[in-house]
Structures are given as structure tokens and as C-alpha cells.
Short mmCIF file of C-alpha atoms in Angstrom, two decimals:
data_model
loop_
_atom_site.label_atom_id
_atom_site.label_comp_id
_atom_site.label_asym_id
_atom_site.label_seq_id
_atom_site.Cartn_x
_atom_site.Cartn_y
_atom_site.Cartn_z
CA MET A 18 -17.07 28.79 -8.03
CA ARG A 19 -17.88 25.83 -5.82
CA PRO A 20 -15.33 23.07 -6.31
CA SER A 21 -15.17 20.06 -7.79
CA SER A 22 -11.97 18.53 -8.06
CA CYS A 23 -10.87 15.29 -9.96
CA ASP A 24 -11.52 11.81 -11.83
CA THR A 25 -9.47 8.92 -11.17
CA PHE A 26 -9.43 5.84 -13.00
CA VAL A 27 -7.85 2.04 -13.22
CA ALA A 28 -8.38 -0.62 -14.94
CA LEU A 29 -7.38 -3.91 -14.89
CA PRO A 30 -7.26 -7.79 -17.14
CA PRO A 31 -9.52 -9.10 -18.25
CA SER A 32 -10.77 -5.46 -18.95
CA THR A 33 -7.46 -4.08 -20.27
CA GLU A 34 -5.47 -5.50 -23.59
CA GLY A 35 -3.07 -7.26 -23.20
CA GLN A 36 -2.05 -8.24 -19.76
CA ARG A 37 -1.41 -4.49 -18.30
CA ILE A 38 -2.99 -2.22 -15.36
CA ILE A 39 -4.35 1.70 -17.36
CA PHE A 40 -4.20 4.42 -14.68
CA GLY A 41 -5.50 7.57 -15.69
CA LYS A 42 -6.73 10.60 -13.49
CA ASN A 43 -7.41 14.18 -14.10
CA SER A 44 -6.25 16.76 -11.50
CA ASP A 45 -9.35 19.53 -11.38
CA ARG A 46 -7.62 22.78 -9.62
CA PRO A 47 -8.42 26.43 -9.97
CA CYS A 48 -8.20 27.23 -13.37
CA ASP A 49 -4.93 29.97 -12.39
CA GLU A 50 -3.01 27.87 -10.61
CA VAL A 51 0.23 25.95 -12.21
CA GLN A 52 0.90 22.01 -12.04
CA GLU A 53 4.45 20.93 -12.86
CA VAL A 54 5.65 17.41 -13.49
CA VAL A 55 8.71 16.53 -11.06
CA TYR A 56 11.35 13.70 -10.09
CA PHE A 57 13.17 12.48 -7.21
CA PRO A 58 15.66 10.01 -7.63
CA ALA A 59 15.60 7.21 -4.73
CA ARG A 60 17.37 8.23 -1.53
CA ASP A 61 18.54 7.21 1.98
CA TYR A 62 17.94 9.35 4.78
CA GLY A 63 20.19 9.41 8.27
CA ALA A 64 18.79 8.19 12.00
CA GLY A 65 16.29 11.20 13.45
CA GLU A 66 15.95 12.73 10.07
CA LYS A 67 13.14 15.24 9.50
CA VAL A 68 10.83 16.00 6.24
CA GLU A 69 8.87 19.07 5.93
CA CYS A 70 5.19 18.81 4.20
CA THR A 71 2.82 21.40 3.52
CA TYR A 72 2.34 22.55 6.62
CA ILE A 73 4.19 20.02 8.92
CA GLU A 74 7.74 18.36 9.45
CA ILE A 75 7.00 14.61 9.85
CA GLU A 76 9.80 11.56 10.46
CA GLN A 77 11.73 10.68 8.01
CA VAL A 78 11.76 7.15 7.17
CA ALA A 79 15.75 5.61 5.89
CA HIS A 80 14.69 5.40 2.83
CA THR A 81 12.41 6.46 -0.06
CA HIS A 82 11.93 5.35 -3.75
CA ALA A 83 12.44 7.16 -6.63
CA VAL A 84 9.19 8.93 -7.93
CA VAL A 85 7.84 11.08 -10.45
CA LEU A 86 4.79 13.69 -9.71
CA SER A 87 2.47 16.10 -11.35
CA LYS A 88 1.74 18.55 -8.36
CA PRO A 89 0.70 22.06 -7.65
CA ALA A 90 3.84 23.81 -7.58
CA TRP A 91 2.93 25.80 -4.18
CA LEU A 92 2.71 22.79 -2.27
CA TRP A 93 5.11 20.36 -1.34
CA GLY A 94 2.87 16.65 -1.92
CA ALA A 95 1.22 15.69 -5.23
CA GLU A 96 -1.61 14.95 -7.05
CA MET A 97 -0.66 12.18 -8.51
CA GLY A 98 2.30 10.10 -9.86
CA ALA A 99 4.14 6.41 -9.61
CA ASN A 100 7.57 5.14 -8.34
CA GLU A 101 10.07 3.41 -9.04
CA HIS A 102 7.78 0.35 -8.26
CA GLN A 103 5.38 0.37 -10.27
CA VAL A 104 2.83 1.33 -7.82
CA CYS A 105 0.81 4.64 -9.32
CA ILE A 106 -2.00 6.89 -6.86
CA GLY A 107 -4.59 9.10 -7.61
CA ASN A 108 -6.31 11.51 -4.46
CA GLU A 109 -9.70 12.84 -4.64
CA ALA A 110 -11.21 15.71 -2.57
CA VAL A 111 -14.36 14.33 -0.56
CA TRP A 112 -17.08 15.50 2.00
CA GLY A 113 -19.22 13.71 4.39
CA ARG A 114 -20.38 13.96 7.68
CA GLU A 115 -17.44 14.62 9.94
CA SER A 116 -16.28 18.22 9.20
CA ALA A 117 -12.77 18.49 7.12
CA ASP A 118 -12.12 22.19 8.74
CA GLY A 119 -8.89 21.15 11.33
CA GLU A 120 -5.81 22.28 12.53
CA GLU A 121 -3.01 22.17 9.70
CA ALA A 122 -1.89 18.50 9.43
CA LEU A 123 -1.03 16.91 6.19
CA LEU A 124 -2.73 17.64 3.22
CA GLY A 125 -4.48 14.75 1.26
CA MET A 126 -1.61 15.42 -1.44
CA ASP A 127 1.06 15.46 1.12
CA LEU A 128 -0.24 11.62 1.85
CA VAL A 129 0.17 11.11 -1.96
CA ARG A 130 3.39 11.80 -2.29
CA LEU A 131 4.80 9.56 1.07
CA GLY A 132 2.51 6.49 -0.06
CA LEU A 133 4.57 6.32 -3.28
CA GLU A 134 8.43 7.14 -2.02
CA ARG A 135 7.55 4.70 0.67
CA ALA A 136 5.63 1.75 -0.51
CA ASP A 137 6.88 -0.84 -3.18
CA THR A 138 3.21 -2.60 -3.32
CA ALA A 139 -0.62 -1.22 -3.14
CA GLU A 140 -1.29 -2.66 -0.44
CA LYS A 141 1.71 -1.11 1.37
CA ALA A 142 0.81 2.24 0.41
CA VAL A 143 -2.47 1.79 2.48
CA THR A 144 -0.47 0.79 5.36
CA VAL A 145 1.95 3.56 5.27
CA ILE A 146 -1.04 6.54 4.35
CA THR A 147 -3.49 5.16 7.21
CA GLU A 148 -0.42 5.03 9.09
CA LEU A 149 0.31 8.44 8.84
CA LEU A 150 -3.06 9.56 9.18
CA GLU A 151 -3.21 7.77 12.41
CA LYS A 152 0.06 9.86 13.40
CA TYR A 153 -0.31 13.22 11.98
CA GLY A 154 -4.05 13.28 10.98
CA GLN A 155 -5.18 15.42 7.65
CA GLY A 156 -6.04 19.22 7.29
CA GLY A 157 -5.35 22.42 6.13
CA LEU A 158 -5.83 24.55 3.18
CA CYS A 159 -5.70 23.15 0.12
CA MET A 160 -5.60 26.08 -2.26
CA GLU A 161 -3.05 29.01 -2.49
CA ASP A 162 -5.30 31.08 -1.10
CA GLU A 163 -7.67 31.79 2.37
CA CYS A 164 -10.76 31.14 0.85
CA GLY A 165 -11.07 28.34 3.71
CA PHE A 166 -11.15 25.46 0.88
CA THR A 167 -10.56 22.17 3.36
CA TYR A 168 -11.47 18.35 2.38
CA HIS A 169 -10.88 14.96 3.34
CA ASN A 170 -9.18 12.35 1.09
CA SER A 171 -9.90 8.94 -0.92
CA PHE A 172 -6.99 7.35 -2.96
CA LEU A 173 -7.61 5.04 -5.77
CA ILE A 174 -3.61 3.01 -5.81
CA SER A 175 -2.47 0.33 -8.02
CA ASP A 176 0.50 -1.49 -8.69
CA ARG A 177 1.77 -4.50 -11.27
CA LYS A 178 -1.01 -6.94 -9.99
CA GLU A 179 -4.20 -4.94 -8.44
CA ALA A 180 -5.75 -2.25 -6.99
CA TRP A 181 -6.28 -0.55 -3.53
CA LEU A 182 -9.34 2.43 -3.15
CA LEU A 183 -8.94 4.08 0.39
CA GLU A 184 -11.59 6.19 2.00
CA THR A 185 -10.89 8.68 4.78
CA SER A 186 -12.94 10.67 6.74
CA GLY A 187 -10.69 12.32 9.32
CA LYS A 188 -8.26 9.60 10.72
CA TYR A 189 -11.00 7.22 10.07
CA TRP A 190 -10.80 4.71 6.86
CA ALA A 191 -12.05 1.98 4.99
CA ALA A 192 -10.30 0.02 1.98
CA GLU A 193 -11.42 -1.55 -0.63
CA ARG A 194 -9.50 -4.21 -2.90
CA VAL A 195 -10.20 -4.37 -6.55
CA GLU A 196 -8.45 -7.42 -8.26
CA ASP A 197 -9.74 -7.13 -11.71
CA GLY A 198 -11.95 -4.98 -13.76
CA TYR A 199 -12.21 -1.82 -13.54
CA ARG A 200 -13.32 1.33 -10.92
CA ASN A 201 -13.57 5.17 -11.03
CA ILE A 202 -13.82 7.30 -8.25
CA SER A 203 -15.25 10.97 -8.46
CA ASN A 204 -15.18 13.19 -4.89
CA GLN A 205 -17.48 10.97 -3.00
CA TYR A 206 -17.65 7.72 -1.08
CA SER A 207 -17.95 4.55 -3.27
CA ILE A 208 -16.74 1.64 -0.72
CA THR A 209 -20.54 0.21 0.09
CA THR A 210 -20.34 -3.36 2.20
CA LYS A 211 -17.33 -4.59 0.40
CA ILE A 212 -14.42 -4.04 3.32
CA ASP A 213 -11.30 -5.54 2.44
CA LYS A 214 -9.84 -2.90 5.34
CA GLU A 215 -10.28 -0.68 7.80
CA HIS A 216 -9.27 1.45 10.87
CA PRO A 217 -10.16 -0.37 14.34
CA GLU A 218 -12.85 2.07 15.29
CA MET A 219 -14.39 3.46 12.80
CA ARG A 220 -17.42 1.46 13.44
CA ALA A 221 -18.17 2.03 16.81
CA TYR A 222 -17.21 6.12 15.79
CA ALA A 223 -20.39 5.93 13.42
CA GLN A 224 -22.53 4.36 16.16
CA SER A 225 -21.66 6.94 18.90
CA LYS A 226 -22.50 9.94 16.35
CA GLY A 227 -25.77 8.31 15.87
CA TRP A 228 -25.04 7.72 11.90
CA TRP A 229 -25.11 3.81 12.71
CA ASP A 230 -27.64 1.73 14.81
CA GLY A 231 -24.93 -1.27 15.21
CA LYS A 232 -27.42 -3.65 14.11
CA SER A 233 -28.15 -2.83 10.01
CA GLN A 234 -25.57 -4.39 7.63
CA PHE A 235 -22.72 -1.76 7.84
CA ASN A 236 -22.15 0.63 4.30
CA PHE A 237 -19.12 2.91 4.76
CA ALA A 238 -20.73 5.11 1.86
CA THR A 239 -24.10 5.40 3.33
CA VAL A 240 -22.64 5.86 7.19
CA TYR A 241 -20.02 8.64 6.66
CA SER A 242 -21.56 10.69 3.35
CA PHE A 243 -23.73 13.35 2.99
CA THR A 244 -27.35 12.91 2.17
CA THR A 245 -27.28 15.12 -0.36
CA THR A 246 -25.54 18.44 -1.83
CA ALA A 247 -24.94 19.95 -4.98
CA ARG A 248 -21.62 19.19 -4.61
CA ILE A 249 -21.79 15.46 -4.28
CA GLU A 250 -24.65 15.61 -6.92
CA ALA A 251 -22.14 16.88 -9.58
CA SER A 252 -19.56 14.60 -8.65
CA GLY A 253 -22.26 11.46 -8.85
CA SER A 254 -22.65 12.63 -12.10
CA ARG A 255 -19.25 12.78 -13.26
CA TYR A 256 -18.78 9.48 -11.61
CA CYS A 257 -21.42 7.83 -13.24
CA GLU A 258 -20.56 9.19 -16.88
CA GLY A 259 -16.76 7.97 -16.42
CA LYS A 260 -17.93 4.19 -15.29
CA LYS A 261 -19.90 4.41 -18.69
CA LEU A 262 -16.72 5.21 -20.67
CA LEU A 263 -14.92 2.77 -19.17
CA GLU A 264 -18.03 0.11 -19.82
CA LYS A 265 -17.50 1.16 -23.57
CA SER A 266 -14.25 -0.35 -23.65
CA ASN A 267 -14.74 -2.66 -21.38
CA GLY A 268 -12.44 -5.99 -22.19
CA HIS A 269 -10.09 -3.33 -24.49
CA ILE A 270 -8.77 -0.92 -22.56
CA THR A 271 -5.70 0.74 -23.42
CA ALA A 272 -4.09 3.90 -22.40
CA GLU A 273 -5.70 5.58 -25.88
CA THR A 274 -8.86 4.65 -24.16
CA MET A 275 -8.08 6.22 -21.12
CA MET A 276 -6.55 9.42 -22.84
CA ASP A 277 -9.89 9.81 -24.27
CA ILE A 278 -12.03 9.48 -20.82
CA LEU A 279 -9.94 11.88 -19.88
CA ARG A 280 -10.33 14.35 -22.60
CA ASP A 281 -14.00 13.97 -22.58
CA LYS A 282 -16.09 17.58 -21.99
CA ASP A 283 -19.15 16.37 -22.32
CA SER A 284 -19.12 14.21 -19.27
CA GLY A 285 -17.86 17.36 -17.37
CA ILE A 286 -14.44 15.12 -16.52
CA ASN A 287 -12.52 17.10 -18.45
CA MET A 288 -13.05 20.02 -17.00
CA GLU A 289 -13.61 23.82 -17.99
CA GLY A 290 -14.82 27.29 -16.46
CA MET A 291 -12.95 28.41 -12.56
CA PHE A 292 -12.25 24.84 -11.89
CA MET A 293 -10.41 22.85 -14.66
CA THR A 294 -8.31 20.24 -15.52
CA THR A 295 -4.88 21.66 -14.52
CA GLY A 296 -2.67 18.20 -15.46
CA SER A 297 -3.54 14.54 -16.60
CA MET A 298 -1.59 11.67 -15.92
CA VAL A 299 -2.00 8.43 -17.50
CA SER A 300 0.51 5.00 -16.50
CA VAL A 301 0.41 1.62 -18.50
CA ILE A 302 2.02 -1.04 -15.84
CA PRO A 303 2.54 -4.42 -17.56
CA THR A 304 1.72 -7.57 -14.64
CA ASP A 305 5.27 -8.49 -15.90
CA PRO A 306 7.66 -7.15 -13.91
CA ASP A 307 10.69 -7.67 -16.15
CA LEU A 308 8.47 -4.93 -18.15
CA PRO A 309 8.59 -1.22 -17.64
CA GLY A 310 5.88 0.83 -16.65
CA VAL A 311 4.91 3.95 -19.35
CA HIS A 312 3.48 7.03 -17.29
CA TYR A 313 1.96 9.82 -19.27
CA PHE A 314 2.15 13.44 -18.34
CA THR A 315 0.78 16.24 -19.84
CA ALA A 316 2.18 19.09 -17.43
CA THR A 317 -0.18 21.42 -19.04
CA PRO A 318 -4.04 22.52 -18.49
CA ASP A 319 -6.88 20.60 -20.29
CA PRO A 320 -5.90 17.13 -22.06
CA GLU A 321 -7.89 18.04 -25.05
CA ARG A 322 -5.17 21.25 -25.73
CA SER A 323 -2.07 18.80 -24.04
CA VAL A 324 0.24 16.40 -25.21
CA PHE A 325 0.44 13.18 -23.32
CA LYS A 326 4.25 12.61 -22.65
CA PRO A 327 6.13 9.47 -21.31
CA PHE A 328 8.03 8.68 -18.66
CA ILE A 329 9.97 5.40 -18.19
CA PHE A 330 11.99 4.83 -14.50
CA VAL A 331 15.86 3.87 -15.95
CA LYS A 332 19.20 4.35 -14.03
CA ASN A 333 20.79 7.78 -13.76
CA LEU A 334 17.70 9.77 -14.84
CA HIS A 335 17.66 13.89 -15.28
CA LEU A 336 15.25 16.36 -13.61
CA LEU A 337 12.49 17.59 -15.66
CA LYS A 338 13.78 21.13 -15.64
CA GLU A 339 11.42 22.14 -18.92
CA THR A 340 8.18 21.46 -15.83
CA SER A 341 9.64 22.39 -12.56
CA SER A 342 8.52 25.56 -11.58
CA PRO A 343 10.79 28.07 -9.20
CA SER A 344 11.55 27.86 -6.24
CA TYR A 345 11.60 30.08 -3.71
CA GLY A 346 12.56 28.28 -0.87
CA SER A 347 11.98 29.76 3.05
CA ASP A 348 10.48 33.19 0.96
CA ASP A 349 7.79 31.33 -0.04
CA PRO A 350 4.44 32.86 1.34
CA VAL A 351 3.47 29.40 1.78
CA LYS A 352 6.05 28.65 4.61
CA LYS A 353 5.69 32.12 6.14
CA LYS A 354 2.33 33.28 8.74
CA PRO A 355 0.42 34.36 8.11
CA ARG A 356 -0.45 32.63 4.94
CA PHE A 357 -0.93 33.00 1.22
CA GLN A 358 -0.13 37.07 1.81
CA SER A 359 0.55 36.84 -1.63
CA LYS A 360 1.29 34.75 -4.92
CA PRO A 361 4.73 34.49 -6.70
CA ASP A 362 4.98 33.83 -10.27
CA ARG A 363 5.05 29.45 -10.63
CA LYS A 364 4.67 29.33 -14.23
CA HIS A 365 7.77 26.74 -15.86
CA GLU A 366 8.40 26.72 -19.51
CA LEU A 367 6.03 24.26 -21.00
CA PHE A 368 3.33 26.26 -19.24
CA VAL A 369 4.11 29.60 -20.42
CA LYS A 370 4.38 28.46 -24.15
CA HIS A 371 0.96 25.93 -24.30
CA LYS A 372 -0.77 28.99 -22.32
CA LEU A 373 -0.18 30.86 -25.35
CA VAL A 374 -0.28 27.89 -27.61
CA ALA A 375 -3.89 27.74 -26.03
CA ALA A 376 -4.55 31.28 -26.81
CA ILE A 377 -4.04 30.34 -30.44
CA ILE A 378 -5.95 27.45 -30.65
CA GLU A 379 -9.64 29.45 -29.10
CA SER A 380 -8.98 32.20 -31.55
CA TYR A 381 -7.46 31.29 -34.44
CA LYS A 382 -9.48 27.89 -36.19
CA ASP A 383 -7.22 27.06 -39.01
CA ARG A 384 -4.33 27.81 -37.14
CA GLY A 385 -5.85 26.14 -33.77
CA ARG A 386 -6.45 22.74 -36.13
CA LYS A 387 -2.95 22.33 -37.18
CA ILE A 388 -1.48 22.83 -33.90
CA THR A 389 -3.81 20.34 -32.39
CA GLU A 390 -3.22 17.88 -35.51
CA GLY A 391 0.83 18.83 -34.73
CA MET A 392 0.33 17.54 -31.31
CA ARG A 393 -1.68 14.55 -31.83
CA GLN A 394 0.67 12.94 -34.34
CA LEU A 395 3.69 13.78 -31.87
CA GLU A 396 1.71 11.61 -29.17
CA LYS A 397 0.73 9.45 -31.79
CA GLU A 398 4.39 9.07 -32.90
CA THR A 399 5.50 8.41 -29.37
CA MET A 400 3.30 6.21 -27.98
CA LYS A 401 4.11 3.91 -30.56
CA ALA A 402 8.07 3.89 -29.75
CA MET A 403 6.45 3.24 -26.20
CA GLU A 404 4.55 -0.17 -27.26
CA ASN A 405 8.45 -1.48 -28.44
CA HIS A 406 9.23 -1.35 -24.36
CA LEU A 407 6.04 -2.50 -22.98
CA LEU A 408 6.34 -5.23 -25.70
CA TYR A 409 10.29 -6.19 -25.30
CA GLY A 410 11.63 -4.06 -22.41
CA VAL A 411 14.76 -1.47 -22.13
CA SER A 412 18.30 -2.77 -22.73
CA SER A 413 21.23 -1.46 -21.35
CA SER A 414 21.73 0.42 -24.92
CA GLU A 415 18.44 2.24 -24.54
CA GLU A 416 18.66 3.62 -21.19
CA ASP A 417 20.57 6.11 -21.76
CA PHE A 418 18.19 7.48 -24.76
CA LEU A 419 15.60 7.09 -21.96
CA VAL A 420 17.17 9.07 -19.37
CA ASN A 421 15.76 12.37 -21.33
CA LEU A 422 12.40 10.41 -22.64
CA PHE A 423 10.03 13.24 -20.71
CA THR A 424 12.41 16.09 -21.24
CA SER A 425 12.91 15.73 -25.04
CA SER A 426 9.28 14.63 -25.83
CA VAL A 427 9.01 18.25 -24.07
CA GLN A 428 11.34 20.11 -26.60
CA LYS A 429 9.43 18.15 -29.45
CA GLU A 430 5.58 19.51 -28.05
CA LEU A 431 7.66 22.84 -28.10
CA SER A 432 8.62 22.46 -31.23
CA VAL A 433 5.19 21.81 -32.49
CA TYR A 434 4.35 25.39 -31.11
CA SER A 435 7.05 27.02 -32.69
CA LYS A 436 6.27 25.97 -36.00
CA ASN A 437 2.83 27.23 -35.92
#
């Protein structure tokens, strides 16, 4: 198994239909890893409180925003998610000249969650993540075993008005603002000469290592990337295919467009095999601050055989039980040293039922077709209902229904399974 890992996309006006930003990501992880979708409400904290991330404890802030996350069930952070201010973040594994084999620190997935909990704009999320990177560093095993799978991270971050691409190498980083059009990232550095923010010592460090002569135009991707590896070539292929798919719908990109891209297997974006797409997300964010964002998550592997289910931030939201994995607290093998000596059962209810249905779809053509048609019909009906909120907002009388929006969509998905 050669781990690859993830494709993330963002489209902004005028590449989208209407005044909307469309964000999407496939999380590509080990095929036996469970990805859960969870909600955490906003919360206030006292002075001196700490927060325990995947491997290390760090200082907590006075207030964290409400977040919805799609995350590997064994760790604290997230592969992707959104917050109540409609900031969306997805991360990518990147490998370059700087070694990623360091001590345990913050995982890139921890930084995704921390950015969402602490920033109310995309640009502030860049600041949050880079300040944490400077203070605590990034490092630690990124799979639930002792295989030595480690990497640095890039992040695609969006809000109601713009997007930012943040790419890191150790504690060094560069960031590029994206104000219109579209952008995608796939496990390789892609910031070149347009650098809008950067670590103050990033260029000097590259020069000290002999990667840059200090005279030629500085190109972050050229300076910090490997010259060539099979992994970079594979991600480059997915990057090019993703860019082509975005270009194909340029000016008319919608949530459905993004879902189709994430479902595309010919491009390798919907990954199969030992490393596969284990969770997917698409967010629709109107630029009008009076309108809600709608965040769709699968919480199951293979978006082609999954339903994108909607989540809207409203008051008094309920926890997402059907897509929350069992918690083992201090007894979790991830928390004990040496780590990863065993793997507990992390399957949530939807994951269990989906795995059974996926096997039926694979093995029984007619039954599988009926199940898939039922799933697509459910998704279509749900998205039609969400369009009304995207156009006209959420009335106070509708909020009581929306507190269970995601959960009720999961239950409808389970109903489709049971009928077939």
C-alpha cells in the first residue's frame, strides 16, 4: 500500500451559479478506518484551561465556535469540517524536502479542528493555524498503527467571501489568497510565486539549506518540493483531473457538480483499494450573511455508494448519535504508551449498515441498482428542500425541525437500506 490521501476543492463566484461558494473534499484513508461525523457546540472556558489533542495537550482559548466535523474516529482532530461562521477547512498530506519524521506534536487534522474552533474567517484561520504551528509544531503518526506514516500539511480554507491556500513544511509556510474562480489541491505543493503571507524566515531557511540561491524568483512549490517521487506523480495526476473537472463546469459549478467530481472514479479522485475515500463533504455557502450555509457529509466510504446528508447551524442542535463512534476515554489504545497495541471497534451505526449494503450493491446487480436509485432519490429530494433555505433563509419556526436535520437524513438513509 502506497498511501496517497485526499483531494480538496473550492469554487467561488463567478465560477459558481449564484452568489455562492462551493467547498468539497474527499478524505482518502486506510480502507478499514471509520470516519465519524460529529457536532460540538460553542463553549466558553476559564483561564488556564487546557485541551487534549491527539497526542499533546495545549492551551485552550476563552471561546470556541460551534463546529461540525468529519474525522477519523481514533483521533481528536478532523479531516474536514465547518463552523457556525461558515468557515470550511480541509487538509492534505504533503511531502517535500523537509523530513516529516519528528516527535509527536499537533497533527494536521488537529490543526483543522483548532482552526475551525478558533477562527471566524478564513484569513483568521490561517493566523490561528500558523501561530499554533510555530508554538507547538506538527508531527506524529497519522494512521492508527505503528507503520510510520507521517506527513506535513496543506490546507484549503474558505468563508463567505474568499478562500486561502496554506502550505506547510515543518514550521515554515506560505499562504495564497483566492478571491474568485476555483482551486483544488492534491497532496503536492501548489503555491508558486503568488505568496500573500509567509513565515518570516521561510526564504532564509530555504537558502540556508541550499534549496534556493537567494537571487532567482522565489517559487514555493519548486523550492520545497521533492524533485520527483511516484507519490507526487500520482497526486499530480489527480490534481490535473480535478482541475479539468472544475473547468468543465466553470461558471455553472453547484453542489451537484462538486458531488459528481467527488464521485468520479476514472480520475482517481474517488479512490479505491487499500487506501480509499472513507468520507466526503460538500458545503454550499451563500455570500449573503443572512442566508445559512448547508454542509453535506456522507459519514460513509465511497461517495458513489453513499448519500450526502445536510447539516445547518441553528440554535439548540442535537448531537449526531448515529454517526458518532464509541468512545473509550483514557482506556483508548491511542492514549496509552506504547501506542496502537490494539484496535477497538470504532464502527458507528450508519457505518455498520452501510458496509452491509455496499456488499449487496457489489454482489447483487438488481438489488444493488434499486438501493442506489433509492439513495440518489433521497439525496435529490433533500437537496431540493435545502435549496429553499439557501434562497430564503431559515425562519424561527423552521429551526425546531433543523436541529435534527442531519440525524433525520441518516434515518431516512437507513430506511432506504431496510426496504431493500
